[in-house]
C-alpha cells in the first residue's frame, strides 16, 4: 500500500453552513487516510467564486443551505461546464429527493449519520469521473480518427478518379492514336499488295488491330466514360448494354425520365455504384439470369437500385477480409450526403443507393469538375 503522503491531495470544495459538520467531515477523511485539501464555503457567491478558480477535484455539498439547496449549486456547476464529481452529504435528504438528484447527474449521495463511508464514496466518485473523462477523450480521438479517415478516403477517391482520367487520356491520345495510324498504313498496304498471301496476312493484322482498338476504347470507357457527359441515364444504359452483351444476362433498366437533373459528383457516385453492382453479379452470382436497374429522382431523392435473381450473399459477406468494393461505395455515398443499403436473400441481392438532391446548385466544385479540364476524350 502506497504512502498517502506521496500522492497528490484530493482537493475538495465543501459547501456546508455548519462548522461542526465540516469538522466531522475532516475527521472522517483523516480516519479514512485520504490525503486531501478541503475548502469550506457556505454561500452561493463563495461557492461560485471558488468553483471558478478550477482548483478543486470534487464538490461535497450539503442538501439544505440557507436560501438555496445543493441542487442549486449543482445546476450552477453544470452551467459553468465544470466537470467535477458532485456528492451530496446531508442529514435530511429523503429517498425520493436522492433518486431525483442521481437522475440529474449527481455523482452520489451520503447521509451524515453514515460518515465512516465518506472516503469510499469520494474515491468511487473520483474513479467514475476519471473513467468518464477517459472515455470522453477516447471518443474524441475516435471521432477525430474517423474524420481523418473520411478525409483520406475522399482524397483517395479524387486521386483515383484523377489517375483514371490521366490513364484514359493517355490511352486515347497515345495508344489509340498510334493504333489508328498503323491501321491506316496497313489498310493502304493491303490495298496495294499484289501477292494474295501478303494481302491475307495484312487483312489478318488489320482484324487484330481493330480488336486492339476496340479493347483500348473499352478500357478507356471503363476508366472515365465520356458517356457521362450525356447524362446519368445514358451512362447506366450503356453499362447495362455492355454487361448484357458480355454475360448474356438480361438487364432491364427503368427510369423516372430520360434526363435526370443530378449534380455531376452524384452522377459519378451513381455510375460507380451501378458499375460495382454489375461487377459483383458477374463475379459472385454466375447463376443470375436477370438484372433489374431502377433509376429515379422522385421526391427530391436520387435512387439507384440494382437487383439480381441470383442465390444471394452470405450473411458475413460484407465483413470478409479484402471485401472493399461495397465498403468503398458506402464511403462514396456518404461524401455526397447519401447512403447505401444492401439486402440479400436466397432469391437475390439488391444494392440501393439513395442521395437527397439539392434544391439548387451551391456552386461547390465536384470531383468531375476537378477532372474535366484534363479528361475530354471525345
mmCIF file of C-alpha atoms in Angstrom:
data_model
loop_
_atom_site.group_PDB
_atom_site.id
_atom_site.type_symbol
_atom_site.label_atom_id
_atom_site.label_comp_id
_atom_site.label_asym_id
_atom_site.label_seq_id
_atom_site.Cartn_x
_atom_site.Cartn_y
_atom_site.Cartn_z
ATOM 1 C CA UNK A 1 0.000 0.000 0.000
ATOM 2 C CA UNK A 2 1.448 3.365 -1.064
ATOM 3 C CA UNK A 3 2.155 6.131 1.390
ATOM 4 C CA UNK A 4 -0.694 8.683 1.141
ATOM 5 C CA UNK A 5 1.814 11.485 1.541
ATOM 6 C CA UNK A 6 3.379 10.507 -1.773
ATOM 7 C CA UNK A 7 0.147 11.046 -3.745
ATOM 8 C CA UNK A 8 -1.402 14.338 -4.790
ATOM 9 C CA UNK A 9 -4.060 15.513 -2.338
ATOM 10 C CA UNK A 10 -7.710 15.326 -3.288
ATOM 11 C CA UNK A 11 -8.852 18.943 -3.391
ATOM 12 C CA UNK A 12 -12.382 19.121 -2.024
ATOM 13 C CA UNK A 13 -14.729 22.095 -2.186
ATOM 14 C CA UNK A 14 -17.051 21.686 0.799
ATOM 15 C CA UNK A 15 -20.361 23.577 0.634
ATOM 16 C CA UNK A 16 -21.632 23.495 4.215
ATOM 17 C CA UNK A 17 -23.141 26.057 6.635
ATOM 18 C CA UNK A 18 -22.340 24.056 9.795
ATOM 19 C CA UNK A 19 -18.809 24.310 11.179
ATOM 20 C CA UNK A 20 -19.464 21.243 13.312
ATOM 21 C CA UNK A 21 -20.380 19.148 10.258
ATOM 22 C CA UNK A 22 -17.338 20.487 8.444
ATOM 23 C CA UNK A 23 -15.148 19.325 11.335
ATOM 24 C CA UNK A 24 -16.795 15.915 11.244
ATOM 25 C CA UNK A 25 -16.025 15.667 7.512
ATOM 26 C CA UNK A 26 -12.352 16.453 8.086
ATOM 27 C CA UNK A 27 -12.224 13.892 10.868
ATOM 28 C CA UNK A 28 -13.831 11.227 8.638
ATOM 29 C CA UNK A 29 -11.322 11.911 5.870
ATOM 30 C CA UNK A 30 -8.432 11.674 8.275
ATOM 31 C CA UNK A 31 -9.702 8.375 9.673
ATOM 32 C CA UNK A 32 -10.077 7.120 6.106
ATOM 33 C CA UNK A 33 -6.426 8.090 5.457
ATOM 34 C CA UNK A 34 -7.347 10.201 2.466
ATOM 35 C CA UNK A 35 -4.671 12.731 1.544
ATOM 36 C CA UNK A 36 -6.765 15.822 0.963
ATOM 37 C CA UNK A 37 -7.126 19.586 0.934
ATOM 38 C CA UNK A 38 -10.569 20.917 1.809
ATOM 39 C CA UNK A 39 -12.008 24.393 1.313
ATOM 40 C CA UNK A 40 -15.166 25.418 3.169
ATOM 41 C CA UNK A 41 -17.767 27.793 1.656
ATOM 42 C CA UNK A 42 -21.268 28.459 2.955
ATOM 43 C CA UNK A 43 -22.843 30.883 0.465
ATOM 44 C CA UNK A 44 -23.673 30.609 -3.227
ATOM 45 C CA UNK A 45 -21.431 33.550 -4.116
ATOM 46 C CA UNK A 46 -18.442 31.998 -2.329
ATOM 47 C CA UNK A 47 -19.177 28.670 -3.994
ATOM 48 C CA UNK A 48 -19.294 30.295 -7.433
ATOM 49 C CA UNK A 49 -16.045 32.146 -6.800
ATOM 50 C CA UNK A 50 -14.183 29.049 -5.633
ATOM 51 C CA UNK A 51 -15.576 26.904 -8.435
ATOM 52 C CA UNK A 52 -14.374 29.430 -10.991
ATOM 53 C CA UNK A 53 -10.770 29.027 -9.818
ATOM 54 C CA UNK A 54 -10.677 25.470 -11.205
ATOM 55 C CA UNK A 55 -8.534 24.345 -8.247
ATOM 56 C CA UNK A 56 -10.838 21.620 -6.979
ATOM 57 C CA UNK A 57 -11.236 17.924 -7.775
ATOM 58 C CA UNK A 58 -14.619 17.290 -6.171
ATOM 59 C CA UNK A 59 -17.594 19.113 -4.673
ATOM 60 C CA UNK A 60 -19.086 17.895 -1.385
ATOM 61 C CA UNK A 61 -22.319 19.745 -0.669
ATOM 62 C CA UNK A 62 -24.991 19.771 1.996
ATOM 63 C CA UNK A 63 -28.531 19.447 0.637
ATOM 64 C CA UNK A 64 -30.270 22.137 2.739
ATOM 65 C CA UNK A 65 -28.470 25.502 2.861
ATOM 66 C CA UNK A 66 -29.670 28.993 3.794
ATOM 67 C CA UNK A 67 -31.639 30.299 0.791
ATOM 68 C CA UNK A 68 -30.721 27.537 -1.653
ATOM 69 C CA UNK A 69 -30.104 23.790 -1.957
ATOM 70 C CA UNK A 70 -27.311 21.538 -3.068
ATOM 71 C CA UNK A 71 -29.191 21.033 -6.345
ATOM 72 C CA UNK A 72 -28.993 24.766 -6.993
ATOM 73 C CA UNK A 73 -25.232 24.530 -6.574
ATOM 74 C CA UNK A 74 -25.172 21.544 -8.935
ATOM 75 C CA UNK A 75 -27.165 23.476 -11.534
ATOM 76 C CA UNK A 76 -24.655 26.330 -11.346
ATOM 77 C CA UNK A 77 -21.758 23.914 -11.711
ATOM 78 C CA UNK A 78 -23.358 22.449 -14.836
ATOM 79 C CA UNK A 79 -23.907 25.932 -16.270
ATOM 80 C CA UNK A 80 -20.188 26.589 -15.893
ATOM 81 C CA UNK A 81 -19.380 23.263 -17.620
ATOM 82 C CA UNK A 82 -17.221 22.364 -14.623
ATOM 83 C CA UNK A 83 -16.672 18.629 -14.949
ATOM 84 C CA UNK A 84 -16.287 17.748 -11.279
ATOM 85 C CA UNK A 85 -17.782 14.890 -9.264
ATOM 86 C CA UNK A 86 -20.588 16.264 -7.106
ATOM 87 C CA UNK A 87 -21.509 14.411 -3.913
ATOM 88 C CA UNK A 88 -24.474 15.340 -1.711
ATOM 89 C CA UNK A 89 -23.806 14.941 2.024
ATOM 90 C CA UNK A 90 -26.917 15.610 4.064
ATOM 91 C CA UNK A 91 -28.663 14.637 7.238
ATOM 92 C CA UNK A 92 -32.192 15.185 5.926
ATOM 93 C CA UNK A 93 -32.453 14.106 2.268
ATOM 94 C CA UNK A 94 -35.350 11.818 1.529
ATOM 95 C CA UNK A 95 -35.138 8.788 -0.744
ATOM 96 C CA UNK A 96 -37.212 10.446 -3.473
ATOM 97 C CA UNK A 97 -35.014 13.559 -3.446
ATOM 98 C CA UNK A 98 -31.904 11.379 -3.553
ATOM 99 C CA UNK A 99 -33.206 9.465 -6.597
ATOM 100 C CA UNK A 100 -34.094 12.730 -8.343
ATOM 101 C CA UNK A 101 -30.611 14.053 -7.633
ATOM 102 C CA UNK A 102 -28.996 10.948 -9.131
ATOM 103 C CA UNK A 103 -31.173 11.286 -12.229
ATOM 104 C CA UNK A 104 -29.935 14.852 -12.635
ATOM 105 C CA UNK A 105 -26.349 13.619 -12.751
ATOM 106 C CA UNK A 106 -25.216 13.918 -9.145
ATOM 107 C CA UNK A 107 -22.294 11.536 -8.639
ATOM 108 C CA UNK A 108 -23.509 10.129 -5.309
ATOM 109 C CA UNK A 109 -25.138 10.992 -2.004
ATOM 110 C CA UNK A 110 -24.422 10.053 1.607
ATOM 111 C CA UNK A 111 -26.287 10.593 4.855
ATOM 112 C CA UNK A 112 -24.335 12.346 7.596
ATOM 113 C CA UNK A 113 -25.028 9.539 10.049
ATOM 114 C CA UNK A 114 -23.056 7.252 7.733
ATOM 115 C CA UNK A 115 -19.899 9.382 7.791
ATOM 116 C CA UNK A 116 -17.423 6.423 8.012
ATOM 117 C CA UNK A 117 -18.254 5.639 4.359
ATOM 118 C CA UNK A 118 -17.323 9.135 3.199
ATOM 119 C CA UNK A 119 -13.828 8.224 1.996
ATOM 120 C CA UNK A 120 -15.172 5.281 -0.003
ATOM 121 C CA UNK A 121 -17.918 7.393 -1.602
ATOM 122 C CA UNK A 122 -15.437 10.112 -2.607
ATOM 123 C CA UNK A 123 -12.967 7.591 -4.036
ATOM 124 C CA UNK A 124 -15.709 5.927 -6.045
ATOM 125 C CA UNK A 125 -16.986 9.272 -7.357
ATOM 126 C CA UNK A 126 -13.460 10.253 -8.431
ATOM 127 C CA UNK A 127 -12.895 6.896 -10.118
ATOM 128 C CA UNK A 128 -16.172 7.101 -12.045
ATOM 129 C CA UNK A 129 -15.355 10.666 -13.076
ATOM 130 C CA UNK A 130 -11.892 9.683 -14.295
ATOM 131 C CA UNK A 131 -13.343 6.771 -16.252
ATOM 132 C CA UNK A 132 -15.938 9.053 -17.850
ATOM 133 C CA UNK A 133 -13.303 11.611 -18.793
ATOM 134 C CA UNK A 134 -11.058 8.905 -20.240
ATOM 135 C CA UNK A 135 -13.977 7.626 -22.311
ATOM 136 C CA UNK A 136 -14.769 11.150 -23.499
ATOM 137 C CA UNK A 137 -11.138 11.630 -24.565
ATOM 138 C CA UNK A 138 -11.151 8.244 -26.314
ATOM 139 C CA UNK A 139 -14.431 9.104 -28.069
ATOM 140 C CA UNK A 140 -12.988 12.441 -29.173
ATOM 141 C CA UNK A 141 -9.865 10.748 -30.523
ATOM 142 C CA UNK A 142 -12.016 8.147 -32.273
ATOM 143 C CA UNK A 143 -14.187 10.855 -33.835
ATOM 144 C CA UNK A 144 -11.076 12.712 -34.969
ATOM 145 C CA UNK A 145 -9.637 9.487 -36.387
ATOM 146 C CA UNK A 146 -12.865 8.774 -38.264
ATOM 147 C CA UNK A 147 -12.895 12.310 -39.632
ATOM 148 C CA UNK A 148 -9.314 11.997 -40.821
ATOM 149 C CA UNK A 149 -10.097 8.594 -42.327
ATOM 150 C CA UNK A 150 -13.074 10.098 -44.152
ATOM 151 C CA UNK A 151 -10.875 12.918 -45.442
ATOM 152 C CA UNK A 152 -8.261 10.384 -46.552
ATOM 153 C CA UNK A 153 -10.938 8.341 -48.299
ATOM 154 C CA UNK A 154 -12.166 11.430 -50.122
ATOM 155 C CA UNK A 155 -8.604 12.326 -51.101
ATOM 156 C CA UNK A 156 -8.016 8.797 -52.377
ATOM 157 C CA UNK A 157 -11.232 8.858 -54.401
ATOM 158 C CA UNK A 158 -10.246 12.142 -56.023
ATOM 159 C CA UNK A 159 -6.761 10.767 -56.672
ATOM 160 C CA UNK A 160 -8.171 7.554 -58.143
ATOM 161 C CA UNK A 161 -10.515 9.443 -60.452
ATOM 162 C CA UNK A 162 -7.659 11.743 -61.478
ATOM 163 C CA UNK A 163 -5.439 8.733 -62.199
ATOM 164 C CA UNK A 164 -8.230 7.102 -64.168
ATOM 165 C CA UNK A 165 -8.632 10.280 -66.201
ATOM 166 C CA UNK A 166 -4.891 10.537 -66.857
ATOM 167 C CA UNK A 167 -4.623 6.891 -67.946
ATOM 168 C CA UNK A 168 -7.712 7.156 -70.140
ATOM 169 C CA UNK A 169 -6.335 10.281 -71.788
ATOM 170 C CA UNK A 170 -3.017 8.567 -72.498
ATOM 171 C CA UNK A 171 -4.809 5.562 -73.972
ATOM 172 C CA UNK A 172 -6.891 7.859 -76.161
ATOM 173 C CA UNK A 173 -4.121 10.193 -77.245
ATOM 174 C CA UNK A 174 -1.089 7.916 -77.415
ATOM 175 C CA UNK A 175 -2.112 4.278 -77.787
ATOM 176 C CA UNK A 176 -5.362 4.962 -79.640
ATOM 177 C CA UNK A 177 -3.723 7.479 -81.948
ATOM 178 C CA UNK A 178 -0.803 5.180 -82.714
ATOM 179 C CA UNK A 179 -3.035 2.183 -83.395
ATOM 180 C CA UNK A 180 -5.248 4.268 -85.692
ATOM 181 C CA UNK A 181 -2.210 5.459 -87.658
ATOM 182 C CA UNK A 182 -0.881 1.897 -88.011
ATOM 183 C CA UNK A 183 -4.323 0.740 -89.131
ATOM 184 C CA UNK A 184 -4.360 3.331 -91.906
ATOM 185 C CA UNK A 185 -0.913 2.278 -93.098
ATOM 186 C CA UNK A 186 -1.799 -1.410 -93.069
ATOM 187 C CA UNK A 187 -5.051 -0.722 -94.924
ATOM 188 C CA UNK A 188 -3.103 1.164 -97.574
ATOM 189 C CA UNK A 189 -0.567 -1.659 -97.896
ATOM 190 C CA UNK A 190 -3.349 -4.247 -98.118
ATOM 191 C CA UNK A 191 -4.982 -2.379 -100.989
ATOM 192 C CA UNK A 192 -1.684 -2.136 -102.893
ATOM 193 C CA UNK A 193 -0.449 -5.662 -102.178
ATOM 194 C CA UNK A 194 -0.361 -7.825 -105.307
ATOM 195 C CA UNK A 195 0.566 -11.090 -103.622
ATOM 196 C CA UNK A 196 -2.502 -12.936 -102.240
ATOM 197 C CA UNK A 197 -0.637 -14.346 -99.225
ATOM 198 C CA UNK A 198 0.645 -10.883 -98.298
ATOM 199 C CA UNK A 199 -2.854 -9.439 -98.649
ATOM 200 C CA UNK A 200 -4.265 -12.215 -96.467
ATOM 201 C CA UNK A 201 -1.716 -11.576 -93.741
ATOM 202 C CA UNK A 202 -2.304 -7.833 -93.868
ATOM 203 C CA UNK A 203 -6.050 -8.337 -93.570
ATOM 204 C CA UNK A 204 -5.488 -10.611 -90.558
ATOM 205 C CA UNK A 205 -3.273 -7.960 -88.980
ATOM 206 C CA UNK A 206 -5.980 -5.367 -89.602
ATOM 207 C CA UNK A 207 -8.512 -7.556 -87.767
ATOM 208 C CA UNK A 208 -6.202 -7.917 -84.751
ATOM 209 C CA UNK A 209 -5.507 -4.196 -84.837
ATOM 210 C CA UNK A 210 -9.231 -3.454 -84.879
ATOM 211 C CA UNK A 211 -9.598 -5.751 -81.851
ATOM 212 C CA UNK A 212 -6.837 -3.823 -80.056
ATOM 213 C CA UNK A 213 -8.547 -0.525 -80.886
ATOM 214 C CA UNK A 214 -11.829 -1.866 -79.509
ATOM 215 C CA UNK A 215 -10.110 -3.062 -76.338
ATOM 216 C CA UNK A 216 -8.416 0.307 -75.804
ATOM 217 C CA UNK A 217 -11.764 2.074 -76.272
ATOM 218 C CA UNK A 218 -13.427 -0.290 -73.796
ATOM 219 C CA UNK A 219 -10.687 0.208 -71.214
ATOM 220 C CA UNK A 220 -10.851 3.974 -71.666
ATOM 221 C CA UNK A 221 -14.608 3.981 -71.248
ATOM 222 C CA UNK A 222 -14.345 1.935 -68.038
ATOM 223 C CA UNK A 223 -11.728 4.288 -66.635
ATOM 224 C CA UNK A 224 -13.584 7.506 -67.285
ATOM 225 C CA UNK A 225 -16.589 7.134 -69.609
ATOM 226 C CA UNK A 226 -17.266 10.189 -71.774
ATOM 227 C CA UNK A 227 -20.848 8.945 -71.950
ATOM 228 C CA UNK A 228 -21.361 10.521 -68.519
ATOM 229 C CA UNK A 229 -21.382 13.834 -70.370
ATOM 230 C CA UNK A 230 -24.652 12.658 -71.957
ATOM 231 C CA UNK A 231 -26.253 12.175 -68.546
ATOM 232 C CA UNK A 232 -26.666 9.507 -65.917
ATOM 233 C CA UNK A 233 -29.478 7.649 -67.686
ATOM 234 C CA UNK A 234 -27.416 7.213 -70.860
ATOM 235 C CA UNK A 235 -24.375 6.115 -68.828
ATOM 236 C CA UNK A 236 -26.332 3.494 -66.870
ATOM 237 C CA UNK A 237 -27.976 2.206 -70.060
ATOM 238 C CA UNK A 238 -24.534 1.908 -71.659
ATOM 239 C CA UNK A 239 -23.286 -0.045 -68.645
ATOM 240 C CA UNK A 240 -26.321 -2.336 -68.788
ATOM 241 C CA UNK A 241 -25.917 -2.961 -72.516
ATOM 242 C CA UNK A 242 -22.238 -3.832 -72.089
ATOM 243 C CA UNK A 243 -22.982 -6.200 -69.199
ATOM 244 C CA UNK A 244 -25.799 -7.868 -71.152
ATOM 245 C CA UNK A 245 -23.545 -8.326 -74.169
ATOM 246 C CA UNK A 246 -20.677 -9.850 -72.169
ATOM 247 C CA UNK A 247 -22.687 -12.066 -69.828
ATOM 248 C CA UNK A 248 -25.789 -12.971 -71.885
ATOM 249 C CA UNK A 249 -27.843 -11.954 -68.822
ATOM 250 C CA UNK A 250 -30.977 -9.936 -69.489
ATOM 251 C CA UNK A 251 -30.830 -6.429 -67.985
ATOM 252 C CA UNK A 252 -33.911 -4.235 -67.748
ATOM 253 C CA UNK A 253 -33.420 -0.531 -66.985
ATOM 254 C CA UNK A 254 -36.342 1.504 -65.648
ATOM 255 C CA UNK A 255 -36.036 5.263 -65.154
ATOM 256 C CA UNK A 256 -38.341 8.029 -63.997
ATOM 257 C CA UNK A 257 -37.363 10.144 -67.026
ATOM 258 C CA UNK A 258 -34.864 10.160 -69.877
ATOM 259 C CA UNK A 259 -32.903 13.025 -68.333
ATOM 260 C CA UNK A 260 -32.284 13.358 -64.598
ATOM 261 C CA UNK A 261 -31.175 16.688 -63.164
ATOM 262 C CA UNK A 262 -28.398 15.355 -60.944
ATOM 263 C CA UNK A 263 -25.206 17.097 -59.730
ATOM 264 C CA UNK A 264 -22.157 15.812 -61.536
ATOM 265 C CA UNK A 265 -20.430 14.378 -58.470
ATOM 266 C CA UNK A 266 -23.618 12.459 -57.643
ATOM 267 C CA UNK A 267 -23.692 11.190 -61.235
ATOM 268 C CA UNK A 268 -20.216 9.740 -60.791
ATOM 269 C CA UNK A 269 -21.150 8.059 -57.495
ATOM 270 C CA UNK A 270 -24.277 6.535 -59.040
ATOM 271 C CA UNK A 271 -22.337 5.362 -62.108
ATOM 272 C CA UNK A 272 -19.617 3.713 -59.989
ATOM 273 C CA UNK A 273 -22.310 2.094 -57.824
ATOM 274 C CA UNK A 274 -24.021 0.563 -60.845
ATOM 275 C CA UNK A 275 -20.643 -0.498 -62.235
ATOM 276 C CA UNK A 276 -19.607 -2.184 -58.960
ATOM 277 C CA UNK A 277 -23.002 -3.872 -58.578
ATOM 278 C CA UNK A 278 -22.818 -5.382 -62.069
ATOM 279 C CA UNK A 279 -19.212 -6.440 -61.474
ATOM 280 C CA UNK A 280 -20.265 -8.201 -58.251
ATOM 281 C CA UNK A 281 -23.024 -10.029 -60.108
ATOM 282 C CA UNK A 282 -20.624 -11.320 -62.756
ATOM 283 C CA UNK A 283 -18.097 -12.406 -60.102
ATOM 284 C CA UNK A 284 -20.269 -13.764 -57.301
ATOM 285 C CA UNK A 285 -23.642 -14.632 -58.837
ATOM 286 C CA UNK A 286 -22.929 -16.570 -62.052
ATOM 287 C CA UNK A 287 -26.315 -18.301 -61.793
ATOM 288 C CA UNK A 288 -28.121 -14.959 -62.319
ATOM 289 C CA UNK A 289 -30.483 -14.906 -65.285
ATOM 290 C CA UNK A 290 -31.932 -11.418 -64.903
ATOM 291 C CA UNK A 291 -30.981 -7.985 -63.549
ATOM 292 C CA UNK A 292 -33.286 -5.056 -62.830
ATOM 293 C CA UNK A 293 -31.972 -1.488 -62.617
ATOM 294 C CA UNK A 294 -34.297 1.237 -61.324
ATOM 295 C CA UNK A 295 -33.202 4.862 -61.607
ATOM 296 C CA UNK A 296 -35.391 7.619 -60.168
ATOM 297 C CA UNK A 297 -35.187 11.205 -58.936
ATOM 298 C CA UNK A 298 -38.699 11.397 -57.486
ATOM 299 C CA UNK A 299 -39.409 13.341 -54.272
ATOM 300 C CA UNK A 300 -36.038 15.072 -54.395
ATOM 301 C CA UNK A 301 -34.013 11.890 -53.887
ATOM 302 C CA UNK A 302 -31.900 10.111 -56.471
ATOM 303 C CA UNK A 303 -32.454 6.373 -56.097
ATOM 304 C CA UNK A 304 -30.489 3.725 -57.939
ATOM 305 C CA UNK A 305 -31.403 0.095 -57.295
ATOM 306 C CA UNK A 306 -29.600 -2.832 -58.911
ATOM 307 C CA UNK A 307 -31.283 -6.187 -58.219
ATOM 308 C CA UNK A 308 -30.442 -9.679 -59.424
ATOM 309 C CA UNK A 309 -32.208 -13.026 -59.128
ATOM 310 C CA UNK A 310 -29.131 -14.965 -58.030
ATOM 311 C CA UNK A 311 -28.688 -17.025 -54.908
ATOM 312 C CA UNK A 312 -27.949 -14.054 -52.643
ATOM 313 C CA UNK A 313 -24.983 -13.199 -50.446
ATOM 314 C CA UNK A 314 -23.685 -14.919 -47.365
ATOM 315 C CA UNK A 315 -24.536 -13.190 -44.070
ATOM 316 C CA UNK A 316 -20.901 -12.257 -43.402
ATOM 317 C CA UNK A 317 -20.024 -11.296 -46.975
ATOM 318 C CA UNK A 318 -19.548 -7.621 -46.147
ATOM 319 C CA UNK A 319 -17.224 -8.430 -43.246
ATOM 320 C CA UNK A 320 -14.842 -10.648 -45.172
ATOM 321 C CA UNK A 321 -11.203 -9.577 -45.449
ATOM 322 C CA UNK A 322 -10.487 -7.509 -48.554
ATOM 323 C CA UNK A 323 -14.212 -7.017 -49.191
ATOM 324 C CA UNK A 324 -13.719 -3.359 -50.023
ATOM 325 C CA UNK A 325 -15.985 -2.836 -53.053
ATOM 326 C CA UNK A 326 -19.255 -2.166 -51.245
ATOM 327 C CA UNK A 327 -17.442 -0.517 -48.328
ATOM 328 C CA UNK A 328 -15.905 1.919 -50.806
ATOM 329 C CA UNK A 329 -19.339 2.608 -52.281
ATOM 330 C CA UNK A 330 -20.608 3.384 -48.779
ATOM 331 C CA UNK A 331 -17.867 5.987 -48.382
ATOM 332 C CA UNK A 332 -18.612 7.449 -51.811
ATOM 333 C CA UNK A 333 -22.310 7.715 -50.986
ATOM 334 C CA UNK A 334 -21.607 9.389 -47.641
ATOM 335 C CA UNK A 335 -19.433 12.021 -49.315
ATOM 336 C CA UNK A 336 -22.389 13.248 -51.400
ATOM 337 C CA UNK A 337 -24.794 13.082 -48.448
ATOM 338 C CA UNK A 338 -26.295 9.714 -49.377
ATOM 339 C CA UNK A 339 -26.304 6.165 -48.116
ATOM 340 C CA UNK A 340 -26.109 2.620 -49.446
ATOM 341 C CA UNK A 341 -28.416 -0.251 -48.496
ATOM 342 C CA UNK A 342 -27.685 -3.875 -49.312
ATOM 343 C CA UNK A 343 -30.338 -6.543 -48.912
ATOM 344 C CA UNK A 344 -29.900 -10.184 -49.815
ATOM 345 C CA UNK A 345 -31.921 -13.381 -49.680
ATOM 346 C CA UNK A 346 -31.873 -16.747 -51.447
ATOM 347 C CA UNK A 347 -33.943 -15.049 -54.172
ATOM 348 C CA UNK A 348 -31.263 -12.478 -54.998
ATOM 349 C CA UNK A 349 -29.465 -9.325 -53.938
ATOM 350 C CA UNK A 350 -30.389 -5.640 -54.146
ATOM 351 C CA UNK A 351 -27.999 -2.716 -53.840
ATOM 352 C CA UNK A 352 -29.782 0.591 -53.331
ATOM 353 C CA UNK A 353 -28.116 3.998 -53.466
ATOM 354 C CA UNK A 354 -30.113 6.958 -52.129
ATOM 355 C CA UNK A 355 -28.896 10.559 -52.371
ATOM 356 C CA UNK A 356 -31.004 13.613 -51.435
ATOM 357 C CA UNK A 357 -30.801 16.111 -54.271
ATOM 358 C CA UNK A 358 -30.195 19.837 -53.608
ATOM 359 C CA UNK A 359 -32.971 22.225 -54.460
ATOM 360 C CA UNK A 360 -30.476 24.390 -56.345
ATOM 361 C CA UNK A 361 -26.775 24.269 -57.114
ATOM 362 C CA UNK A 362 -24.484 25.663 -54.456
ATOM 363 C CA UNK A 363 -21.538 26.110 -56.791
ATOM 364 C CA UNK A 364 -19.279 23.716 -54.905
ATOM 365 C CA UNK A 365 -16.823 22.021 -57.301
ATOM 366 C CA UNK A 366 -17.326 18.280 -57.622
ATOM 367 C CA UNK A 367 -14.864 15.503 -58.325
ATOM 368 C CA UNK A 368 -15.798 15.542 -62.004
ATOM 369 C CA UNK A 369 -15.414 19.355 -62.136
ATOM 370 C CA UNK A 370 -11.869 18.949 -60.835
ATOM 371 C CA UNK A 371 -11.123 16.464 -63.611
ATOM 372 C CA UNK A 372 -12.991 17.977 -66.564
ATOM 373 C CA UNK A 373 -10.178 20.213 -67.778
ATOM 374 C CA UNK A 374 -7.951 17.168 -68.252
ATOM 375 C CA UNK A 375 -10.400 14.490 -69.313
ATOM 376 C CA UNK A 376 -12.035 15.479 -72.610
ATOM 377 C CA UNK A 377 -11.653 12.325 -74.644
ATOM 378 C CA UNK A 378 -14.207 12.817 -77.362
#
